[in-house]
Tab-separated table of C-alpha atoms and ligand atoms in Angstrom:
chain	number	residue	atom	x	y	z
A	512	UNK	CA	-1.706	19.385	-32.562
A	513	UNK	CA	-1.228	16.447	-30.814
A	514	UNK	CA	-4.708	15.071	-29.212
A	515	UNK	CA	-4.104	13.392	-25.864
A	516	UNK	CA	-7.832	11.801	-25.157
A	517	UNK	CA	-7.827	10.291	-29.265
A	518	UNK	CA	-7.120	6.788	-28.425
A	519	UNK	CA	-5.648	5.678	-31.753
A	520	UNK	CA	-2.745	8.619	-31.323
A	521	UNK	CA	-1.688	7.629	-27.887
A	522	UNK	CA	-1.930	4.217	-29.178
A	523	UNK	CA	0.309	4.954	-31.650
A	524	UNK	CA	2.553	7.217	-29.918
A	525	UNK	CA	3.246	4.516	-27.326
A	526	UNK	CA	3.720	1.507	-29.465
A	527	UNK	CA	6.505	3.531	-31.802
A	528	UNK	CA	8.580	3.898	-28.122
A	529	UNK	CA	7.831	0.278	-27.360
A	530	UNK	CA	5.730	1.085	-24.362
A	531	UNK	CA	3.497	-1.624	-22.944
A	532	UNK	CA	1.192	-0.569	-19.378
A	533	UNK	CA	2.534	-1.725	-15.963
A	534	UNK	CA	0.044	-2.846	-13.558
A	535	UNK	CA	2.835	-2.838	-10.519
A	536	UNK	CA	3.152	1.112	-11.429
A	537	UNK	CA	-0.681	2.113	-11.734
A	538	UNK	CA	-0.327	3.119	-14.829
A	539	UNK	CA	-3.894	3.609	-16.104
A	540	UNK	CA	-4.277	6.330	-18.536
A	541	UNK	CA	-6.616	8.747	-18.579
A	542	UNK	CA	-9.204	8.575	-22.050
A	543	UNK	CA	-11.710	11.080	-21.073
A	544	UNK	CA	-11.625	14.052	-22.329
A	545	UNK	CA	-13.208	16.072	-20.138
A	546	UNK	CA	-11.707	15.166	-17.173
A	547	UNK	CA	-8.002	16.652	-17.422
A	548	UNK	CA	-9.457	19.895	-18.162
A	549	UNK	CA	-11.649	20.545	-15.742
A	550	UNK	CA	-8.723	19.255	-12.916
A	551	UNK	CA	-6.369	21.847	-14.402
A	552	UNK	CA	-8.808	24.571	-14.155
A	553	UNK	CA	-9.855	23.385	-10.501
A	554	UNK	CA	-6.455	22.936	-8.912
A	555	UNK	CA	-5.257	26.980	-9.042
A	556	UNK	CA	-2.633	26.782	-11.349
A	557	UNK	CA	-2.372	29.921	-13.141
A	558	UNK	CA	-0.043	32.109	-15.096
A	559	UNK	CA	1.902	32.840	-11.413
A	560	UNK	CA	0.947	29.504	-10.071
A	561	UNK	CA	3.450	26.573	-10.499
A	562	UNK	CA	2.215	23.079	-10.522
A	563	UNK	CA	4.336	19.818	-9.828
A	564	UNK	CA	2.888	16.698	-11.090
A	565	UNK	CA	2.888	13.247	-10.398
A	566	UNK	CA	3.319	10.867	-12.520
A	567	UNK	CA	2.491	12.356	-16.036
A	568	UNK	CA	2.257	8.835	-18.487
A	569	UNK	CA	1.606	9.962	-21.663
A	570	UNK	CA	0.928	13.854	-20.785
A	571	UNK	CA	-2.354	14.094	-20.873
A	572	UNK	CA	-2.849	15.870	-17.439
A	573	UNK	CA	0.680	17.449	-18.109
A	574	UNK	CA	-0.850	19.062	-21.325
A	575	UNK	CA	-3.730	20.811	-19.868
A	576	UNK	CA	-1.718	21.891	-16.808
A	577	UNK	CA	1.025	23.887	-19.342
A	578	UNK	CA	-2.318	25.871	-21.022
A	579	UNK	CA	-3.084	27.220	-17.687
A	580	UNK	CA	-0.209	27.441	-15.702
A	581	UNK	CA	3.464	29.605	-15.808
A	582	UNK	CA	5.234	26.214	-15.374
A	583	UNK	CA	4.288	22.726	-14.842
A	584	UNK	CA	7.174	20.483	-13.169
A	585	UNK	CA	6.022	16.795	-14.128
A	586	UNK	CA	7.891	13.896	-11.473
A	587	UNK	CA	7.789	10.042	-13.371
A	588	UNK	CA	9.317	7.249	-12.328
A	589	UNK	CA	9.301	5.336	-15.572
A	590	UNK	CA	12.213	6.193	-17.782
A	591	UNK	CA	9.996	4.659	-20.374
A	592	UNK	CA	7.980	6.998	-20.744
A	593	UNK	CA	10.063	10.005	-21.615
A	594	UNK	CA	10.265	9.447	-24.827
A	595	UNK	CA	6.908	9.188	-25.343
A	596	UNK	CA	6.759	13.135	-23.278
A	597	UNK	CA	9.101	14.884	-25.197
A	598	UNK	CA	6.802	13.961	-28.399
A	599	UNK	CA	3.487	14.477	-26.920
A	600	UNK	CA	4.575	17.531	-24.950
A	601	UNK	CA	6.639	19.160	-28.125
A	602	UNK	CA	4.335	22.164	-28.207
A	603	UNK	CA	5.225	23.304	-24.289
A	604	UNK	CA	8.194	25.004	-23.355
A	605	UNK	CA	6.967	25.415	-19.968
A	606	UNK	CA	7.767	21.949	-18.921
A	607	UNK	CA	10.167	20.206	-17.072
A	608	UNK	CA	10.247	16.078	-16.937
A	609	UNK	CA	11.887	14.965	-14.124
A	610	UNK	CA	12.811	11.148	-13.887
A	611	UNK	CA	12.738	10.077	-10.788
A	612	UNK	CA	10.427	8.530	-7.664
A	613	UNK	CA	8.105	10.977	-6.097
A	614	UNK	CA	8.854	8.849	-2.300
A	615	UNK	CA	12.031	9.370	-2.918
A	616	UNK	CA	13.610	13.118	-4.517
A	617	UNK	CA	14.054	16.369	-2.098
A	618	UNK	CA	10.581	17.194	-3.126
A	619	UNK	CA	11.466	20.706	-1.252
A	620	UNK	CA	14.716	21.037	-2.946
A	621	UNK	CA	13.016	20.744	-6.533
A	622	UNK	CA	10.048	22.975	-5.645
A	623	UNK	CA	12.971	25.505	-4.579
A	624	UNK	CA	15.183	25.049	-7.796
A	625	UNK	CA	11.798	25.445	-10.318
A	626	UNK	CA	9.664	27.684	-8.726
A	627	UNK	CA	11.900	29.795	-6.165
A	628	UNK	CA	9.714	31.607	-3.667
A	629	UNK	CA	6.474	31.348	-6.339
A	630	UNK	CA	3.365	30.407	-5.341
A	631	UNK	CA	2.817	26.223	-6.329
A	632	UNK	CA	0.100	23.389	-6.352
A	633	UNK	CA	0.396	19.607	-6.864
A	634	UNK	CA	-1.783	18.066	-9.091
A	635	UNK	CA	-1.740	14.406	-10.216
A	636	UNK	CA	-3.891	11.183	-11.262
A	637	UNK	CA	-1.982	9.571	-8.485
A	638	UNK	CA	-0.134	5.549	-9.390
A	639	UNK	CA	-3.292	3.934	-6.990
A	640	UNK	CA	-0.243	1.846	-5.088
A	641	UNK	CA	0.927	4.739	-3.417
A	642	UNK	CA	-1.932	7.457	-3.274
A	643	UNK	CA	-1.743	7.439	0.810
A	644	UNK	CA	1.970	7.499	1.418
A	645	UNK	CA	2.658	10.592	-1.152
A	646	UNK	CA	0.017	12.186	0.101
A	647	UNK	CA	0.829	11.832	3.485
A	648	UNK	CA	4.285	12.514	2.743
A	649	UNK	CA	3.247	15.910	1.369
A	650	UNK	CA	1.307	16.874	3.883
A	651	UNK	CA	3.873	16.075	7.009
A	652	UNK	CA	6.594	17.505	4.999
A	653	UNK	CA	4.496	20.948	5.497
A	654	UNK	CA	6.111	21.150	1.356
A	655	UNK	CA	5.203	24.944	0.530
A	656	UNK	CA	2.323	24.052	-1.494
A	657	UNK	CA	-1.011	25.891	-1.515
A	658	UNK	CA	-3.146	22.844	-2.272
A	659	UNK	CA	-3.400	19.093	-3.505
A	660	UNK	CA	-5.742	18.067	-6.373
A	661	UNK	CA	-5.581	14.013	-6.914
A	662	UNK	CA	-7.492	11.647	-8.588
A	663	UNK	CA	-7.735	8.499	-6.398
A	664	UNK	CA	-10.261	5.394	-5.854
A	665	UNK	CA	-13.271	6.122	-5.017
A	666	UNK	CA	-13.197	4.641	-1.714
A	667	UNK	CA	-9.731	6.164	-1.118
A	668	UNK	CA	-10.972	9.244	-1.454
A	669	UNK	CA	-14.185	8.534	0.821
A	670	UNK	CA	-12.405	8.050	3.476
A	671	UNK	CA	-9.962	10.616	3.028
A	672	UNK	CA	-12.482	13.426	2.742
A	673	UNK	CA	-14.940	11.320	5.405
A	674	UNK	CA	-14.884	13.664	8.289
A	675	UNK	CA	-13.442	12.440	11.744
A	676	UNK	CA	-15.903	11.334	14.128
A	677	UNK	CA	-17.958	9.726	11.080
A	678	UNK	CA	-18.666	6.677	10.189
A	679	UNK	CA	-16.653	6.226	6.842
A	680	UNK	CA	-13.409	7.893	8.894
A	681	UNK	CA	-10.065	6.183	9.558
A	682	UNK	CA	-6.396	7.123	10.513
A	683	UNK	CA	-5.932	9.013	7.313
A	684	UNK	CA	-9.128	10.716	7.640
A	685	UNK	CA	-7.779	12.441	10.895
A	686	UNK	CA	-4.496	13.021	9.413
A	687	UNK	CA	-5.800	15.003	6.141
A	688	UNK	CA	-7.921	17.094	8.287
A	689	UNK	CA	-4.799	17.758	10.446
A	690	UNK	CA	-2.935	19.581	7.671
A	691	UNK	CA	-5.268	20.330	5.417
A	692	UNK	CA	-9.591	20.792	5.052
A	693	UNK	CA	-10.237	18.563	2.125
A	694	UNK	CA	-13.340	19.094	-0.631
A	695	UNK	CA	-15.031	15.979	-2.637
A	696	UNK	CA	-14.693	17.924	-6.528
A	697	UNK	CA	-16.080	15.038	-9.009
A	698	UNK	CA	-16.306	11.504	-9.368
A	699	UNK	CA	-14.580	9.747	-12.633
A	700	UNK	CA	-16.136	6.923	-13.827
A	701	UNK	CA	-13.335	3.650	-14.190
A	702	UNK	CA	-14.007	3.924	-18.507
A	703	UNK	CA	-12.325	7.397	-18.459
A	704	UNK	CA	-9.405	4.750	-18.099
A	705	UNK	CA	-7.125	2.676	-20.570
A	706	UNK	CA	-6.433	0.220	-19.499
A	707	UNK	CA	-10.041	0.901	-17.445
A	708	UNK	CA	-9.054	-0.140	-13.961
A	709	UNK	CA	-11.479	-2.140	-11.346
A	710	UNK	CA	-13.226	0.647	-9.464
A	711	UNK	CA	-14.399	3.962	-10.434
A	712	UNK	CA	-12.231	7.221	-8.464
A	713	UNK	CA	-12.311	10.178	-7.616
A	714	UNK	CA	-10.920	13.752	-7.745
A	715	UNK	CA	-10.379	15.844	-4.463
A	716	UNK	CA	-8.929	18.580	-3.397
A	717	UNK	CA	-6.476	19.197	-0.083
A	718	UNK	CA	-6.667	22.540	0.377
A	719	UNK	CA	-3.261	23.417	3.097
A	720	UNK	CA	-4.553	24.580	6.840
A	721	UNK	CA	-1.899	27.360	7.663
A	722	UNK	CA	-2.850	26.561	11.459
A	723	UNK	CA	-3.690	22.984	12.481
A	724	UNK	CA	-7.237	22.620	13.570
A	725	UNK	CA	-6.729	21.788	17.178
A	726	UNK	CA	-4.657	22.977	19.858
A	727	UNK	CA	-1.922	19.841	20.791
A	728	UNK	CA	1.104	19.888	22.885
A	729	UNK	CA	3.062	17.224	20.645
A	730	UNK	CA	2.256	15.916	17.421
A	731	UNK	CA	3.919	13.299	17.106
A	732	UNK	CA	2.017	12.097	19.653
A	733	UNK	CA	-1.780	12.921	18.542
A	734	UNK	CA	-0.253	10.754	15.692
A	735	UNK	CA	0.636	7.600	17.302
A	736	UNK	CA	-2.272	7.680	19.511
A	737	UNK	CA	-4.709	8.366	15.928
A	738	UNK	CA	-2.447	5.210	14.381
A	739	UNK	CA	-3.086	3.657	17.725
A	740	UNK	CA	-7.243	3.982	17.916
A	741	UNK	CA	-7.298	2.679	14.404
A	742	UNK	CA	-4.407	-0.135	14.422
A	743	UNK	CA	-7.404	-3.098	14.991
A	744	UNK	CA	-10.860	-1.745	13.617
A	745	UNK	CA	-13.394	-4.598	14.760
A	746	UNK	CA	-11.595	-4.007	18.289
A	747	UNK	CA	-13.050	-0.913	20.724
A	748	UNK	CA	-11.082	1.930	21.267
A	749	UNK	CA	-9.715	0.974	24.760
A	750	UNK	CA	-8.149	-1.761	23.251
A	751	UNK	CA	-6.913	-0.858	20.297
A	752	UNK	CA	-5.076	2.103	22.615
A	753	UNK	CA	-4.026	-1.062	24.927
A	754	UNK	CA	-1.997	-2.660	22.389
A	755	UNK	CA	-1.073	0.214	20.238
A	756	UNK	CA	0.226	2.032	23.021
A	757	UNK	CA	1.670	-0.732	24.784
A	758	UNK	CA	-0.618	0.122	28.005
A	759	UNK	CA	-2.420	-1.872	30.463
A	760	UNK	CA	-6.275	-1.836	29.672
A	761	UNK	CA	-6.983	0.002	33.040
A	762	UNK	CA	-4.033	2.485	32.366
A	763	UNK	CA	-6.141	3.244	28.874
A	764	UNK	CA	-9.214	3.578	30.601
A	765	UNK	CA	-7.856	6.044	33.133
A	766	UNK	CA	-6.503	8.210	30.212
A	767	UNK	CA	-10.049	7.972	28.600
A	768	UNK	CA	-11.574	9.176	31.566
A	769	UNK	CA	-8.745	11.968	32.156
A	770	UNK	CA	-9.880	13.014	28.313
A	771	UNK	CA	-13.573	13.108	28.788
A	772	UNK	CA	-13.852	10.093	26.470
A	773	UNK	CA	-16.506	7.189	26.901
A	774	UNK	CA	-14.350	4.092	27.781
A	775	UNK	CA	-16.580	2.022	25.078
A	776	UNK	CA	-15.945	4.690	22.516
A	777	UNK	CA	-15.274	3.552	19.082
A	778	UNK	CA	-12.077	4.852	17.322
A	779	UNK	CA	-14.587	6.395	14.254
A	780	UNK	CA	-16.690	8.057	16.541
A	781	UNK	CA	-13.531	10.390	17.436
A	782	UNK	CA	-13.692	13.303	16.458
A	783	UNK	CA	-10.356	15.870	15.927
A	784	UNK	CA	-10.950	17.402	19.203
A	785	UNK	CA	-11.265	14.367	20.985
A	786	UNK	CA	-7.849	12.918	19.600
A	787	UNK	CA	-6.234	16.443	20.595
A	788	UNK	CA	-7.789	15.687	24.435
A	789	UNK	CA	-6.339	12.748	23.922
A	790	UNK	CA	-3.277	13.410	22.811
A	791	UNK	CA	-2.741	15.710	25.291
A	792	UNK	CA	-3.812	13.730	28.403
A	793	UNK	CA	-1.329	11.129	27.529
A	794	UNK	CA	1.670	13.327	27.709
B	1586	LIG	N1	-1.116	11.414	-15.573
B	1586	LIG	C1	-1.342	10.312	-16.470
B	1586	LIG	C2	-2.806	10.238	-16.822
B	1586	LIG	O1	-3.618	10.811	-16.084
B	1586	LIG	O2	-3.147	9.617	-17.822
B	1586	LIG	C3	-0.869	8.977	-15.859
B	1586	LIG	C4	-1.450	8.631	-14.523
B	1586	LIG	S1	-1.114	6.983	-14.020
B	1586	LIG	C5	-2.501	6.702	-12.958
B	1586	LIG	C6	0.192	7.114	-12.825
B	1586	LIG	C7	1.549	7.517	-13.345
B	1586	LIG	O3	2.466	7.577	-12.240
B	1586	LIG	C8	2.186	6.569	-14.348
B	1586	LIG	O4	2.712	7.303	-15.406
B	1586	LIG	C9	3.315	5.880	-13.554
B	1586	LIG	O5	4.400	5.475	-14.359
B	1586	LIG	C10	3.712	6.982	-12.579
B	1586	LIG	N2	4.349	6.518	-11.344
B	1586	LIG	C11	4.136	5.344	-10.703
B	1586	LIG	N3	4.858	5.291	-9.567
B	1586	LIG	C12	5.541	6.463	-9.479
B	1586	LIG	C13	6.454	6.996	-8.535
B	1586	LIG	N4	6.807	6.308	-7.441
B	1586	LIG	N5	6.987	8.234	-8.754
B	1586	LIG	C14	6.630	8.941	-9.871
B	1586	LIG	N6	5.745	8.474	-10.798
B	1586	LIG	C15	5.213	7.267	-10.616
């Protein structure tokens, strides 16, 4: 049985295919052995949940997910790598390798064509480069998913999980809580790695809202005026609205007022219903 976490095989089972890592594609491989276990038992996949993956490398994840789940789709970019899958993965016949970029495939289309109408979770040890746009572009697809469980940085996942109106928030903070109520599950320290990347990360989970968490007349604009409060940090809220917005500074401190918002609030003391008032007043 093939033993994803023993260095020397994955070694081995990489150089025979010719693979070398890519930095440009995050490709740092998880070594620990712990760690892929306890994400496939955490993430819901089950014997009639699915789980689509992102970004499998060597299988490591991928392997763990097939013990517990019905069927594991697994999405990787690098054509290297598949190869190296169908040897590492021989002993599954409940997955399916698609090549391909997760930004770019009908991510609905496959979830219809392998799981039908059956109940499905993402889980991944996301490429770093990209952890916010997938993400993001699973959440505001509203994909039928029932949760997201990712490894990401550390501080990626800080801020993701940081609550909005605190300290450590930002526009992605107010975005994940939009869709979804996110939960802090371990840390991962960065010599679970190989190669062992910079900064330690994180695993979280997304859990999907079925009902956003505030009542707003148009989303897309609670989103540009979230993007808006957060476009220039160091600056106050009234001006970062000024020039995100394209509005006069006393127009902006009008629509503050109209909101119930202090006009020298800063954007991270916000909280979700404050954005919503927001939101709303500016329609
Ligand atoms: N799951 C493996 C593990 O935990 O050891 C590998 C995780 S590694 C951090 C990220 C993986 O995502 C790599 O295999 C990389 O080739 C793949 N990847 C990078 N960009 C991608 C993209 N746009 N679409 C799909 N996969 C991608």
């Amino acid at each position: 049985m093939s033993n994803l976490t023993d260095i020397s095989y994955v070694k081995s089972v990489l150089s025979k295919h010719g693979f070398t890592f890519s930095k440009a594609l995050g490709q740092n491989f998880l070594i620990n052995p712990s760690v892929c276990p306890k994400m496939a038992e955490l993430c819901g996949a089950s014997d009639s949940v699915g789980v689509i993956e992102v970004g499998p490398g060597a299988g490591v994840l991928t392997n763990e997910l097939a013990k517990v789940s019905h069927k594991v789709a697994a999405i990787e970019l690098d054509k290297r790598l598949l190869p190296v899958l169908s040897e590492t993965l021989s002993e599954h016949d409940n997955i399916k390798i698609i090549n391909g970029d997760v930004m770019k495939l009908d991510l609905r289309q496959i979830i219809e064509e392998e799981f039908g109408g059956g109940e499905v979770v993402v889980c991944a040890n996301l490429p770093y480069y990209i952890t916010s746009p997938v993400i993001m572009r699973i959440l505001e697809e509203r994909l039928p998913i029932q949760s997201l469980t990712v490894m990401v940085q550390k501080e990626a996942a800080d801020r993701i999980c940081a609550k909005p109106g605190t300290r450590e928030s930002g526009a992605i903070s107010a975005a994940v809580h939009f869709y979804s109520e996110p939960e802090m599950l371990f840390k991962v320290s960065k010599g679970s790695f190989m190669p062992a990347p910079k900064v330690d990360s994180a695993v979280i989970k997304l859990h999907i809202r079925k009902q956003p968490p505030v009542d707003i007349s148009n989303e897309k604009m609670f989103f540009k005026v979230v993007r808006a409060a957060f476009s220039q940090r160091r600056k106050t809220l009234a001006n970062s609205l000024s020039s995100g917005l394209s509005m006069p500074k006393q127009e902006v401190t009008a629509l503050l007022e109209k909101a119930g918002i202090r006009t020298n609030a800063r954007a991270e003391e916000m909280t979700m219903e404050d954005f919503a008032r927001l939101a709303n007043a500016k329609l």
